[in-house]
Coordinates of C-alpha atoms in Angstrom, one line a residue:
Chain N
M14 CA -20.1 -76.0 -61.1
T15 CA -18.2 -73.5 -63.3
Q16 CA -15.5 -71.7 -61.3
P17 CA -16.7 -68.1 -60.6
E18 CA -14.4 -65.3 -61.6
M19 CA -12.9 -63.1 -58.9
T20 CA -15.6 -60.6 -58.0
F21 CA -14.5 -56.9 -58.4
A22 CA -11.5 -58.0 -60.7
G23 CA -11.5 -57.9 -64.5
S24 CA -12.5 -54.3 -65.3
P25 CA -12.5 -53.7 -69.0
L26 CA -11.6 -50.0 -68.7
D27 CA -8.1 -48.8 -69.7
R28 CA -7.0 -46.6 -66.8
A29 CA -5.0 -44.6 -69.3
D30 CA -2.9 -43.1 -66.5
A31 CA -0.9 -40.8 -68.8
L32 CA -4.1 -38.8 -69.3
R33 CA -4.6 -38.1 -65.6
S34 CA -2.0 -35.4 -65.6
D35 CA -3.2 -34.0 -68.9
A36 CA -6.0 -31.5 -68.1
Q37 CA -6.6 -30.7 -71.7
A38 CA -7.1 -34.3 -72.7
L39 CA -9.4 -34.9 -69.7
A40 CA -11.5 -31.8 -70.7
A41 CA -11.7 -33.1 -74.3
L42 CA -12.9 -36.5 -73.1
Q43 CA -15.5 -34.8 -70.9
A44 CA -16.7 -32.6 -73.9
Q45 CA -16.7 -35.6 -76.2
G46 CA -19.6 -37.5 -74.6
G47 CA -18.0 -38.5 -71.4
R48 CA -20.1 -40.9 -69.4
L49 CA -21.0 -40.5 -65.7
L50 CA -21.7 -43.5 -63.5
A51 CA -25.0 -43.1 -61.7
L52 CA -24.7 -43.7 -58.0
Q53 CA -27.0 -43.1 -55.0
G54 CA -24.6 -42.3 -52.3
L55 CA -22.0 -45.0 -53.1
E56 CA -24.7 -47.6 -54.1
P57 CA -25.1 -48.4 -57.8
V58 CA -28.2 -47.5 -59.8
V59 CA -29.0 -50.6 -61.7
D60 CA -31.5 -50.9 -64.6
G61 CA -30.6 -54.0 -66.5
G62 CA -27.0 -52.9 -66.0
L63 CA -25.0 -50.0 -64.6
V64 CA -26.7 -46.7 -65.5
W65 CA -24.4 -44.2 -67.3
Q66 CA -25.5 -40.6 -67.7
S67 CA -24.3 -37.5 -69.5
L68 CA -21.8 -35.5 -67.5
D69 CA -24.5 -32.8 -67.3
A70 CA -26.2 -35.0 -64.8
A71 CA -23.4 -34.3 -62.2
P72 CA -24.3 -31.7 -59.5
E73 CA -23.1 -28.2 -60.1
G74 CA -19.4 -28.0 -59.2
A75 CA -19.0 -31.7 -58.7
E76 CA -15.5 -33.1 -58.8
L77 CA -15.3 -35.6 -61.7
I78 CA -13.1 -38.7 -61.2
F79 CA -11.7 -40.3 -64.4
L80 CA -12.2 -44.0 -64.2
G81 CA -10.7 -44.9 -67.7
L82 CA -11.5 -45.4 -71.3
D83 CA -13.6 -48.1 -72.9
A84 CA -12.7 -49.9 -76.1
E85 CA -14.1 -47.0 -78.2
G86 CA -11.9 -44.5 -76.3
Q87 CA -14.9 -42.9 -74.5
G88 CA -14.1 -41.5 -71.1
H89 CA -15.9 -42.9 -68.0
F90 CA -16.3 -40.8 -64.9
V91 CA -17.8 -40.8 -61.4
A92 CA -18.6 -37.8 -59.3
A93 CA -17.0 -37.4 -55.8
P94 CA -19.8 -37.8 -53.3
R95 CA -20.7 -35.6 -50.4
P96 CA -18.9 -36.6 -47.2
E97 CA -22.2 -37.9 -45.7
D98 CA -22.6 -40.2 -48.7
A99 CA -19.1 -41.7 -48.4
S100 CA -20.0 -44.6 -46.2
T101 CA -17.5 -47.1 -45.0
A102 CA -20.2 -49.7 -44.2
P103 CA -19.7 -53.3 -45.3
A104 CA -21.7 -54.5 -48.3
S105 CA -25.4 -54.8 -47.5
F106 CA -27.8 -57.5 -48.7
D107 CA -29.4 -54.9 -51.0
L108 CA -26.1 -54.1 -52.6
W109 CA -25.4 -57.7 -53.3
S110 CA -28.8 -58.0 -54.8
A111 CA -28.2 -55.0 -57.0
L112 CA -24.8 -56.4 -58.1
S113 CA -26.3 -59.7 -59.0
G114 CA -28.0 -57.9 -61.9
L115 CA -24.7 -56.8 -63.4
S116 CA -22.1 -58.5 -65.6
H117 CA -18.7 -59.5 -64.1
Q118 CA -17.1 -56.6 -65.9
E119 CA -19.7 -54.1 -64.6
V120 CA -19.2 -55.3 -61.1
A121 CA -15.4 -54.6 -61.5
I122 CA -16.1 -51.1 -62.9
Y123 CA -18.4 -50.4 -60.0
G124 CA -16.0 -51.7 -57.4
A125 CA -13.2 -49.4 -58.5
A126 CA -15.6 -46.4 -58.8
R127 CA -16.9 -47.1 -55.3
A128 CA -13.5 -47.3 -53.7
L129 CA -12.3 -44.2 -55.4
A130 CA -15.4 -42.1 -55.0
G131 CA -15.7 -43.0 -51.3
W132 CA -12.0 -42.0 -50.7
H133 CA -12.7 -38.6 -52.2
G134 CA -15.8 -38.1 -50.0
R135 CA -13.8 -39.0 -46.9
H136 CA -10.7 -36.8 -47.8
R137 CA -12.0 -33.3 -48.3
F138 CA -9.4 -32.0 -45.8
C139 CA -5.6 -32.3 -45.5
A140 CA -4.6 -34.8 -42.8
R141 CA -1.4 -32.9 -42.4
C142 CA -2.7 -29.3 -41.8
G143 CA -6.5 -29.4 -41.8
S144 CA -7.0 -27.2 -44.8
P145 CA -9.4 -28.2 -47.5
T146 CA -8.2 -30.3 -50.4
R147 CA -9.1 -30.3 -54.0
I148 CA -9.2 -32.9 -56.7
A149 CA -6.0 -33.4 -58.9
K150 CA -4.8 -35.7 -61.6
G151 CA -8.3 -36.7 -62.7
G152 CA -9.2 -37.9 -59.3
W153 CA -6.1 -40.0 -58.6
Q154 CA -4.8 -37.4 -56.2
R155 CA -6.1 -34.6 -53.9
D156 CA -4.0 -31.6 -53.1
C157 CA -4.0 -29.4 -50.0
I158 CA -5.1 -25.9 -51.1
S159 CA -2.8 -24.2 -48.5
E160 CA 0.2 -22.9 -50.3
A161 CA 2.4 -23.4 -47.2
C162 CA 1.4 -27.1 -47.0
A163 CA 0.4 -28.2 -50.5
T164 CA 0.6 -31.8 -49.5
P165 CA -0.5 -34.3 -52.2
H166 CA -2.8 -37.1 -51.0
F167 CA -3.3 -40.4 -52.8
P168 CA -6.2 -42.9 -52.7
R169 CA -5.8 -45.6 -50.0
T170 CA -5.7 -49.3 -50.7
D171 CA -5.5 -51.2 -47.4
P172 CA -3.9 -54.7 -47.8
V173 CA -5.6 -57.4 -45.8
V174 CA -4.4 -61.0 -45.3
I175 CA -7.0 -63.8 -45.4
M176 CA -6.0 -67.3 -45.0
T177 CA -6.8 -71.0 -44.5
V178 CA -4.7 -73.1 -42.2
E179 CA -4.3 -76.9 -42.7
H180 CA -3.5 -79.6 -40.2
E181 CA -3.5 -83.2 -41.1
G182 CA -6.1 -82.8 -43.8
R183 CA -8.4 -80.5 -41.8
L184 CA -9.0 -76.8 -42.4
L185 CA -9.2 -74.0 -39.8
L186 CA -12.1 -71.7 -40.3
G187 CA -13.7 -69.1 -37.9
R188 CA -16.7 -67.1 -37.5
Q189 CA -17.1 -63.4 -36.6
P190 CA -20.1 -62.3 -34.6
R191 CA -21.4 -60.3 -37.7
F192 CA -21.5 -63.4 -39.9
P193 CA -24.8 -65.0 -41.0
A194 CA -25.9 -67.9 -38.8
G195 CA -23.8 -71.0 -39.4
R196 CA -21.2 -69.2 -41.6
Y197 CA -17.5 -70.1 -41.1
S198 CA -14.8 -68.5 -43.2
A199 CA -11.1 -67.9 -43.6
L200 CA -9.5 -65.8 -40.8
A201 CA -8.4 -62.3 -41.9
G202 CA -6.8 -59.0 -40.7
F203 CA -5.1 -55.9 -41.9
I204 CA -1.4 -56.0 -42.8
E205 CA 0.3 -53.6 -40.4
P206 CA 3.3 -51.3 -41.0
G207 CA 6.6 -53.2 -40.6
E208 CA 5.5 -56.7 -41.6
T209 CA 5.5 -58.9 -44.7
F210 CA 2.5 -60.7 -46.1
E211 CA 3.8 -63.9 -44.6
E212 CA 4.4 -62.3 -41.1
A213 CA 0.9 -60.8 -41.1
V214 CA -0.6 -64.2 -41.9
A215 CA 1.3 -65.8 -39.0
R216 CA 0.5 -63.0 -36.6
E217 CA -3.2 -62.9 -37.3
I218 CA -3.6 -66.7 -36.9
R219 CA -1.6 -66.6 -33.6
E220 CA -3.6 -63.6 -32.3
E221 CA -7.1 -64.9 -33.3
A222 CA -6.8 -68.6 -32.9
G223 CA -3.6 -69.2 -30.9
V224 CA -2.2 -71.4 -33.7
T225 CA 1.4 -71.3 -34.9
V226 CA 1.8 -71.7 -38.6
R227 CA 4.6 -72.5 -41.1
D228 CA 5.1 -72.5 -44.9
V229 CA 2.8 -69.6 -45.7
R230 CA 2.1 -69.3 -49.4
Y231 CA 0.3 -66.8 -51.5
V232 CA -2.8 -68.0 -53.3
A233 CA -4.7 -65.0 -54.9
S234 CA -5.8 -61.4 -54.4
Q235 CA -9.0 -59.5 -54.7
P236 CA -10.0 -55.8 -54.5
W237 CA -12.7 -55.3 -52.0
P238 CA -14.2 -51.8 -52.0
F239 CA -15.7 -51.7 -48.4
P240 CA -14.2 -49.2 -48.1
S241 CA -10.8 -49.8 -49.8
S242 CA -9.2 -53.2 -49.1
L243 CA -7.0 -55.4 -51.1
M244 CA -7.6 -59.0 -49.9
I245 CA -4.4 -61.0 -50.2
A246 CA -5.2 -64.7 -49.7
G247 CA -2.8 -67.3 -48.4
H248 CA -2.6 -70.9 -47.2
A249 CA -0.4 -72.1 -44.3
Y250 CA 0.2 -75.3 -42.3
A251 CA 0.0 -75.9 -38.5
D252 CA 1.8 -78.7 -36.6
D253 CA -0.2 -78.2 -33.5
P254 CA -4.0 -77.9 -33.8
A255 CA -4.7 -76.7 -30.3
L256 CA -6.9 -73.6 -30.4
N257 CA -6.9 -70.5 -28.1
I258 CA -9.5 -68.3 -29.6
D259 CA -9.5 -64.5 -29.1
T260 CA -13.2 -64.0 -28.4
N261 CA -12.9 -60.3 -29.0
E262 CA -12.2 -61.1 -32.6
L263 CA -13.9 -64.4 -33.2
E264 CA -17.1 -66.0 -32.0
D265 CA -15.7 -69.5 -32.8
A266 CA -13.0 -71.3 -34.8
R267 CA -12.9 -75.0 -35.7
W268 CA -11.1 -77.5 -37.8
F269 CA -13.2 -78.9 -40.5
T270 CA -12.6 -82.2 -42.4
R271 CA -12.2 -82.2 -46.2
E272 CA -15.6 -84.0 -46.4
Q273 CA -17.3 -81.3 -44.4
V274 CA -15.7 -78.5 -46.5
A275 CA -16.7 -80.3 -49.7
E276 CA -20.2 -80.8 -48.6
A277 CA -20.6 -77.2 -47.5
M278 CA -19.2 -76.0 -50.8
E279 CA -21.6 -78.2 -52.7
A280 CA -24.5 -76.9 -50.7
R281 CA -23.3 -73.3 -51.4
A282 CA -23.4 -74.1 -55.1
R283 CA -27.1 -74.9 -54.6
G284 CA -27.6 -71.7 -52.6
E285 CA -27.9 -73.7 -49.3
D286 CA -26.0 -74.0 -46.0
G287 CA -23.9 -77.1 -45.5
V288 CA -24.4 -79.6 -42.7
A289 CA -21.2 -78.7 -40.6
F290 CA -21.2 -75.1 -41.6
S291 CA -22.4 -72.5 -44.1
A292 CA -19.6 -71.8 -46.7
P293 CA -18.7 -68.3 -47.8
S294 CA -20.2 -66.7 -50.8
P295 CA -18.5 -67.2 -54.2
R296 CA -18.1 -63.4 -54.3
A297 CA -15.6 -63.6 -51.5
I298 CA -12.0 -64.7 -52.0
A299 CA -12.5 -67.0 -49.0
W300 CA -14.7 -69.1 -51.3
H301 CA -11.7 -69.4 -53.7
L302 CA -9.4 -70.4 -50.9
L303 CA -11.7 -73.3 -50.0
D304 CA -12.3 -74.2 -53.6
R305 CA -8.6 -74.4 -54.4
W306 CA -7.9 -76.4 -51.3
L307 CA -10.5 -79.0 -52.4
R308 CA -9.1 -79.0 -56.0
A309 CA -5.5 -79.4 -54.8
A310 CA -6.3 -82.7 -53.0
Chain R
M3 CA 27.4 -65.4 -50.7
T4 CA 25.0 -66.1 -47.9
Q5 CA 21.5 -65.1 -48.9
P6 CA 20.6 -61.8 -47.1
E7 CA 17.4 -61.8 -45.0
M8 CA 14.6 -59.5 -46.2
T9 CA 15.5 -56.0 -44.9
F10 CA 12.8 -54.5 -42.6
A11 CA 11.2 -57.9 -42.0
G12 CA 11.8 -60.1 -38.9
S13 CA 11.0 -57.8 -36.0
P14 CA 11.4 -59.7 -32.7
L15 CA 8.8 -57.5 -30.9
D16 CA 5.4 -59.0 -30.1
R17 CA 2.8 -56.5 -31.3
A18 CA 0.5 -57.6 -28.4
D19 CA -2.5 -56.1 -30.2
A20 CA -4.8 -56.9 -27.3
L21 CA -3.0 -54.4 -25.2
R22 CA -3.6 -51.6 -27.6
S23 CA -7.2 -51.1 -26.4
D24 CA -6.2 -51.6 -22.7
A25 CA -5.3 -48.1 -21.5
Q26 CA -4.5 -49.4 -18.0
A27 CA -2.1 -52.1 -19.3
L28 CA -0.4 -49.5 -21.6
A29 CA 0.0 -47.1 -18.6
A30 CA 1.5 -50.0 -16.5
L31 CA 3.9 -50.8 -19.3
Q32 CA 5.0 -47.2 -19.5
A33 CA 5.4 -47.0 -15.7
Q34 CA 7.4 -50.2 -15.5
G35 CA 10.4 -49.1 -17.4
G36 CA 9.0 -48.6 -20.9
R37 CA 11.6 -47.9 -23.5
L38 CA 11.5 -45.0 -25.9
L39 CA 13.2 -45.3 -29.4
A40 CA 15.5 -42.3 -29.9
L41 CA 14.9 -40.7 -33.3
Q42 CA 16.0 -37.4 -34.9
G43 CA 13.1 -36.5 -37.0
L44 CA 12.4 -39.9 -38.5
E45 CA 16.1 -40.9 -38.6
P46 CA 17.5 -43.4 -36.2
V47 CA 20.0 -42.5 -33.5
V48 CA 22.6 -45.2 -33.7
D49 CA 25.3 -45.8 -31.1
G50 CA 26.5 -49.4 -31.6
G51 CA 22.8 -50.2 -32.1
L52 CA 19.4 -48.4 -31.8
V53 CA 19.4 -46.1 -28.8
W54 CA 16.5 -46.7 -26.3
Q55 CA 15.8 -44.1 -23.6
S56 CA 13.5 -43.7 -20.6
L57 CA 10.1 -42.5 -21.5
D58 CA 11.0 -39.3 -19.5
A59 CA 13.1 -38.4 -22.5
A60 CA 9.9 -37.8 -24.6
P61 CA 8.9 -34.1 -25.1
E62 CA 6.2 -32.9 -22.7
G63 CA 2.8 -34.0 -24.0
A64 CA 4.3 -36.2 -26.7
E65 CA 2.0 -39.0 -28.0
L66 CA 3.5 -42.4 -27.3
I67 CA 3.1 -45.1 -29.9
F68 CA 3.2 -48.7 -28.6
L69 CA 5.5 -50.8 -30.8
G70 CA 5.3 -54.1 -28.9
L71 CA 6.8 -56.2 -26.2
D72 CA 10.3 -57.8 -26.1
A73 CA 10.9 -61.3 -24.8
E74 CA 11.1 -60.0 -21.3
G75 CA 7.6 -58.3 -21.6
Q76 CA 9.1 -54.8 -21.6
G77 CA 7.1 -52.2 -23.6
H78 CA 8.7 -50.5 -26.5
F79 CA 7.5 -47.1 -27.7
V80 CA 8.2 -44.3 -30.1
A81 CA 7.0 -40.7 -29.9
A82 CA 4.9 -39.2 -32.6
P83 CA 7.0 -36.5 -34.4
R84 CA 6.1 -33.0 -35.2
P85 CA 4.6 -32.6 -38.7
E86 CA 7.7 -30.9 -40.0
D87 CA 9.7 -34.0 -38.9
A88 CA 7.5 -36.5 -40.6
S89 CA 9.3 -36.6 -43.9
T90 CA 8.1 -38.7 -46.8
A91 CA 11.6 -38.6 -48.5
P92 CA 13.2 -41.8 -49.8
A93 CA 16.0 -43.4 -47.8
S94 CA 19.1 -41.3 -48.0
F95 CA 22.7 -42.5 -48.2
D96 CA 23.2 -41.4 -44.6
L97 CA 20.2 -43.4 -43.5
W98 CA 21.6 -46.6 -45.1
S99 CA 24.9 -45.9 -43.5
A100 CA 23.3 -45.7 -40.1
L101 CA 21.2 -48.8 -40.7
S102 CA 24.4 -50.8 -41.6
G103 CA 25.4 -50.4 -38.0
L104 CA 22.3 -52.3 -36.8
S105 CA 21.3 -55.9 -36.5
H106 CA 18.7 -57.3 -38.9
Q107 CA 16.2 -57.3 -36.1
E108 CA 16.9 -53.7 -35.1
V109 CA 16.4 -52.6 -38.7
A110 CA 13.0 -54.3 -38.6
I111 CA 12.0 -52.6 -35.3
Y112 CA 13.2 -49.2 -36.8
G113 CA 11.3 -49.7 -40.0
A114 CA 8.0 -50.3 -38.3
A115 CA 8.6 -47.4 -35.9
R116 CA 9.5 -45.1 -38.8
A117 CA 6.4 -46.0 -40.8
L118 CA 4.1 -45.6 -37.8
A119 CA 5.6 -42.4 -36.4
G120 CA 5.7 -40.8 -39.8
W121 CA 2.0 -41.6 -40.3
H122 CA 1.1 -39.9 -36.9
G123 CA 3.1 -36.8 -37.8
R124 CA 1.3 -36.5 -41.2
H125 CA -2.2 -37.2 -39.8
R126 CA -2.7 -34.6 -37.1
F127 CA -6.0 -33.6 -38.7
C128 CA -9.2 -35.4 -39.8
A129 CA -9.3 -35.9 -43.5
R130 CA -13.1 -36.1 -43.3
C131 CA -13.8 -32.8 -41.5
G132 CA -10.5 -31.0 -40.9
S133 CA -10.7 -31.1 -37.1
P134 CA -7.6 -32.1 -35.1
T135 CA -7.1 -35.8 -34.3
R136 CA -5.7 -37.5 -31.2
I137 CA -3.9 -40.7 -30.7
A138 CA -6.0 -43.8 -29.8
K139 CA -5.4 -47.5 -29.2
G140 CA -1.7 -47.2 -28.3
G141 CA -1.0 -45.4 -31.6
W142 CA -2.6 -47.8 -34.0
Q143 CA -5.5 -45.4 -34.5
R144 CA -6.2 -41.7 -34.5
D145 CA -9.6 -40.3 -33.6
C146 CA -11.2 -37.1 -34.8
I147 CA -11.8 -34.9 -31.7
S148 CA -15.0 -33.4 -33.2
E149 CA -18.0 -35.1 -31.5
A150 CA -20.1 -34.7 -34.6
C151 CA -17.5 -36.5 -36.8
A152 CA -15.4 -38.7 -34.5
T153 CA -14.1 -40.6 -37.5
P154 CA -11.4 -43.1 -36.6
H155 CA -8.3 -43.2 -38.8
F156 CA -5.9 -46.1 -39.3
P157 CA -2.2 -46.2 -40.3
R158 CA -1.7 -46.5 -44.0
T159 CA 0.1 -49.3 -45.7
D160 CA 0.4 -48.8 -49.5
P161 CA 0.7 -51.9 -51.5
V162 CA 3.2 -51.6 -54.4
V163 CA 3.9 -54.2 -57.1
I164 CA 7.5 -54.8 -58.2
M165 CA 8.3 -57.4 -60.8
T166 CA 10.7 -59.0 -63.2
V167 CA 9.5 -60.0 -66.6
E168 CA 11.1 -62.9 -68.5
H169 CA 11.3 -63.5 -72.3
E170 CA 13.4 -66.4 -73.7
G171 CA 15.8 -66.5 -70.8
R172 CA 16.2 -62.7 -70.6
L173 CA 15.0 -60.4 -67.9
L174 CA 13.4 -56.9 -68.3
L175 CA 14.8 -54.3 -66.0
G176 CA 14.5 -50.5 -66.1
R177 CA 16.0 -47.4 -64.6
Q178 CA 14.3 -44.4 -63.1
P179 CA 16.0 -41.0 -63.5
R180 CA 16.7 -40.9 -59.7
F181 CA 18.7 -44.2 -59.7
P182 CA 22.4 -44.2 -59.2
A183 CA 24.4 -44.2 -62.5
G184 CA 24.2 -47.6 -64.2
R185 CA 21.6 -49.0 -61.9
Y186 CA 18.8 -51.1 -63.5
S187 CA 16.1 -52.7 -61.3
A188 CA 12.7 -54.3 -61.3
L189 CA 9.8 -52.2 -62.5
A190 CA 7.3 -51.1 -59.8
G191 CA 4.2 -49.1 -59.1
F192 CA 1.3 -48.7 -56.7
I193 CA -1.6 -51.1 -56.7
E194 CA -4.7 -49.0 -57.4
P195 CA -8.3 -49.3 -56.1
G196 CA -10.2 -51.9 -58.1
E197 CA -7.4 -54.2 -59.2
T198 CA -5.7 -57.4 -58.1
F199 CA -2.0 -57.9 -57.5
E200 CA -1.8 -59.7 -60.9
E201 CA -3.7 -57.0 -62.7
A202 CA -1.5 -54.3 -61.2
V203 CA 1.6 -56.1 -62.4
A204 CA 0.3 -56.4 -65.9
R205 CA -0.9 -52.8 -66.0
E206 CA 2.4 -51.3 -64.7
I207 CA 4.5 -53.3 -67.2
R208 CA 2.2 -52.3 -70.1
E209 CA 2.2 -48.7 -69.0
E210 CA 5.9 -48.3 -68.4
A211 CA 7.5 -50.7 -70.9
G212 CA 4.7 -51.4 -73.4
V213 CA 5.0 -55.1 -72.8
T214 CA 2.1 -57.5 -72.4
V215 CA 2.7 -60.2 -69.8
R216 CA 1.1 -63.6 -68.8
D217 CA 1.4 -66.0 -65.9
V218 CA 2.1 -63.5 -63.2
R219 CA 3.1 -65.2 -60.0
Y220 CA 3.8 -63.9 -56.5
V221 CA 7.4 -64.2 -55.2
A222 CA 7.8 -62.4 -51.9
S223 CA 6.9 -59.2 -50.0
Q224 CA 8.7 -56.6 -48.0
P225 CA 7.7 -53.6 -45.8
W226 CA 9.3 -50.5 -47.0
P227 CA 8.8 -47.5 -44.7
F228 CA 9.5 -44.6 -47.2
P229 CA 6.9 -43.6 -46.2
S230 CA 4.6 -46.6 -45.8
S231 CA 4.8 -49.1 -48.6
L232 CA 4.4 -52.9 -48.8
M233 CA 6.4 -54.1 -51.7
I234 CA 4.7 -57.2 -53.3
A235 CA 7.1 -58.8 -55.7
G236 CA 6.2 -60.9 -58.7
H237 CA 7.5 -62.5 -61.8
A238 CA 5.8 -62.7 -65.2
Y239 CA 6.4 -63.8 -68.8
A240 CA 6.3 -62.0 -72.0
D241 CA 5.8 -63.5 -75.5
D242 CA 6.7 -60.3 -77.4
P243 CA 9.8 -58.4 -76.2
A244 CA 9.2 -55.2 -78.1
L245 CA 9.5 -52.2 -75.8
N246 CA 7.6 -49.0 -75.8
I247 CA 9.0 -47.1 -72.9
D248 CA 7.1 -44.4 -71.0
T249 CA 9.9 -41.8 -70.6
N250 CA 7.8 -40.0 -68.0
E251 CA 8.4 -43.0 -65.7
L252 CA 11.5 -44.6 -66.9
E253 CA 14.8 -43.3 -68.3
D254 CA 15.4 -46.7 -70.0
A255 CA 14.4 -50.4 -69.9
R256 CA 16.3 -53.3 -71.4
W257 CA 16.3 -57.1 -71.6
F258 CA 19.4 -58.5 -69.9
T259 CA 20.8 -62.0 -70.4
R260 CA 21.1 -64.5 -67.6
E261 CA 24.9 -64.1 -67.8
Q262 CA 24.6 -60.3 -67.5
V263 CA 22.4 -60.6 -64.5
A264 CA 24.6 -63.2 -62.9
E265 CA 27.7 -61.1 -63.4
A266 CA 26.0 -57.9 -62.1
M267 CA 24.9 -59.8 -59.0
E268 CA 28.3 -61.2 -58.4
A269 CA 29.8 -57.7 -58.7
R270 CA 27.1 -56.4 -56.3
A271 CA 28.3 -59.0 -53.7
R272 CA 31.7 -57.4 -54.0
G273 CA 30.2 -54.0 -53.6
E274 CA 30.8 -53.2 -57.3
D275 CA 28.9 -52.3 -60.4
G276 CA 28.4 -55.0 -63.0
V277 CA 29.6 -54.7 -66.6
A278 CA 26.1 -54.5 -68.3
F279 CA 24.4 -52.8 -65.3
S280 CA 24.6 -52.1 -61.6
A281 CA 22.5 -54.5 -59.7
P282 CA 20.1 -53.4 -56.9
S283 CA 21.1 -53.4 -53.3
P284 CA 20.5 -56.6 -51.3
R285 CA 18.3 -54.3 -49.0
A286 CA 15.8 -54.1 -51.8
I287 CA 13.3 -56.8 -52.7
A288 CA 14.4 -56.3 -56.3
W289 CA 17.7 -58.0 -55.3
H290 CA 15.8 -61.0 -54.1
L291 CA 13.8 -61.1 -57.4
L292 CA 17.0 -61.3 -59.4
D293 CA 18.6 -63.7 -57.0
R294 CA 15.7 -66.1 -57.1
W295 CA 15.5 -66.0 -60.8
L296 CA 19.2 -66.9 -61.1
R297 CA 18.7 -69.8 -58.5
A298 CA 15.6 -71.1 -60.3
A299 CA 17.5 -71.7 -63.5

């Protein structure tokens, strides 16, 4: 099986950040055939690919977010949604079905647009003073309209640790209640204020599985726009495999042998569930963690 | 010189996240001699160490944020500040002077408290609907008080890339206008929605220095509570050293030889500026990037 690329990475657009502060340049890009990403709420409209419209298709008064330039220098935009359309729900089956009709690069463009548009829809007001906010810097900022406050706000990106743990050739995986039947995957949790990546990995595994780890190392990262995560994946080692599962977080956690993981990943490549467990989707960075662990053997 | 530990990492407090949702347990911790971190605004009160007070010292009606448990199981708290006290300013000379009187572990406790307390002070209102918010889950959440909205909000942690770039044994460092005279350090910038760590590193170096990089690798991470960053440090390689500096971001950027970097780091260990440049403070992850590059030779 060819190694899949990291889903939501690899956007071909040039973010052209210098243009964000240049209102004239942005207006010129909009006048010169700027393209508007068609969304329904935050879901993509797919018709053999992403659908791009003329900027005239934006609702009257819509705030236009500058996504970047394509290779021809054409500006790509998305409209800030209404608050009720800025869902923070996880990706649905229907969304994954829609994305399966897109190229890798289109999925990346859509992911960035979804994260950014959703943030605008959920940040119409100033968290500091409660006044309305308005779009600034081509959508990479919102400013409080109160002159006394005038606080600038920036899009959120929430770092999440996700990690596999190894003990004597076996891998620790867990399942959350919301997972499909039989699915086991890498443990995960948000990085909190005041901790490093490595500390967050160790804390989450201790909290969720009662396991102490050492030698945490970084593996890879992935943007995950549900609603605005950055998945930072790691691998760690445990000397003691005894589990003490936090059943508020996990339905179960188990150590799987290399053979079990390999079989489940082979089954996944055929679109099937494995014997010992159902492996994560290749869209998720958890898949890459399992894949790299098998390859490193 | 002994290698300094990572500043703001290594807190000895157990975050005891299961207690955050347990109002009874939190109330019991508060009643049983809970300790309150003394702050002036967001600055630490230092008297031979951090100053901890009785919870009675908190202003009437103050929201108490649960920082964690010490080894004796005693609860540690900090009060949410007034909005006007929740500064987002960078660390001042006076702050670093105060922190120099603290142990490594105290600095970590303070850093987490500052990031969290500042977030509360700046998030008194719901970004979605503009209504007031109130503390929830021991300070690890704020909830919109509007029944129709009721949006939960979570503390921000903003991932930042910071990186050194190598070309034929020389290292690319830059200076921002706000740096002390002579200081050069690693380039840095926020990770944006829709990109991986590696993509953000490559984009920032291209934007700020006009340099194309390959083989980005992760080195280390550091919480940086000014106001709420997670510094994620990397190292990359460039095949072409030609610079095209964005003077909106950087005052200058240069390639330094290994000898120049080594001399500047030795001078820094003596509290002095180097000949070719002034090396970053050991408190900053940039220092660790330079140190590890020298050691890896």
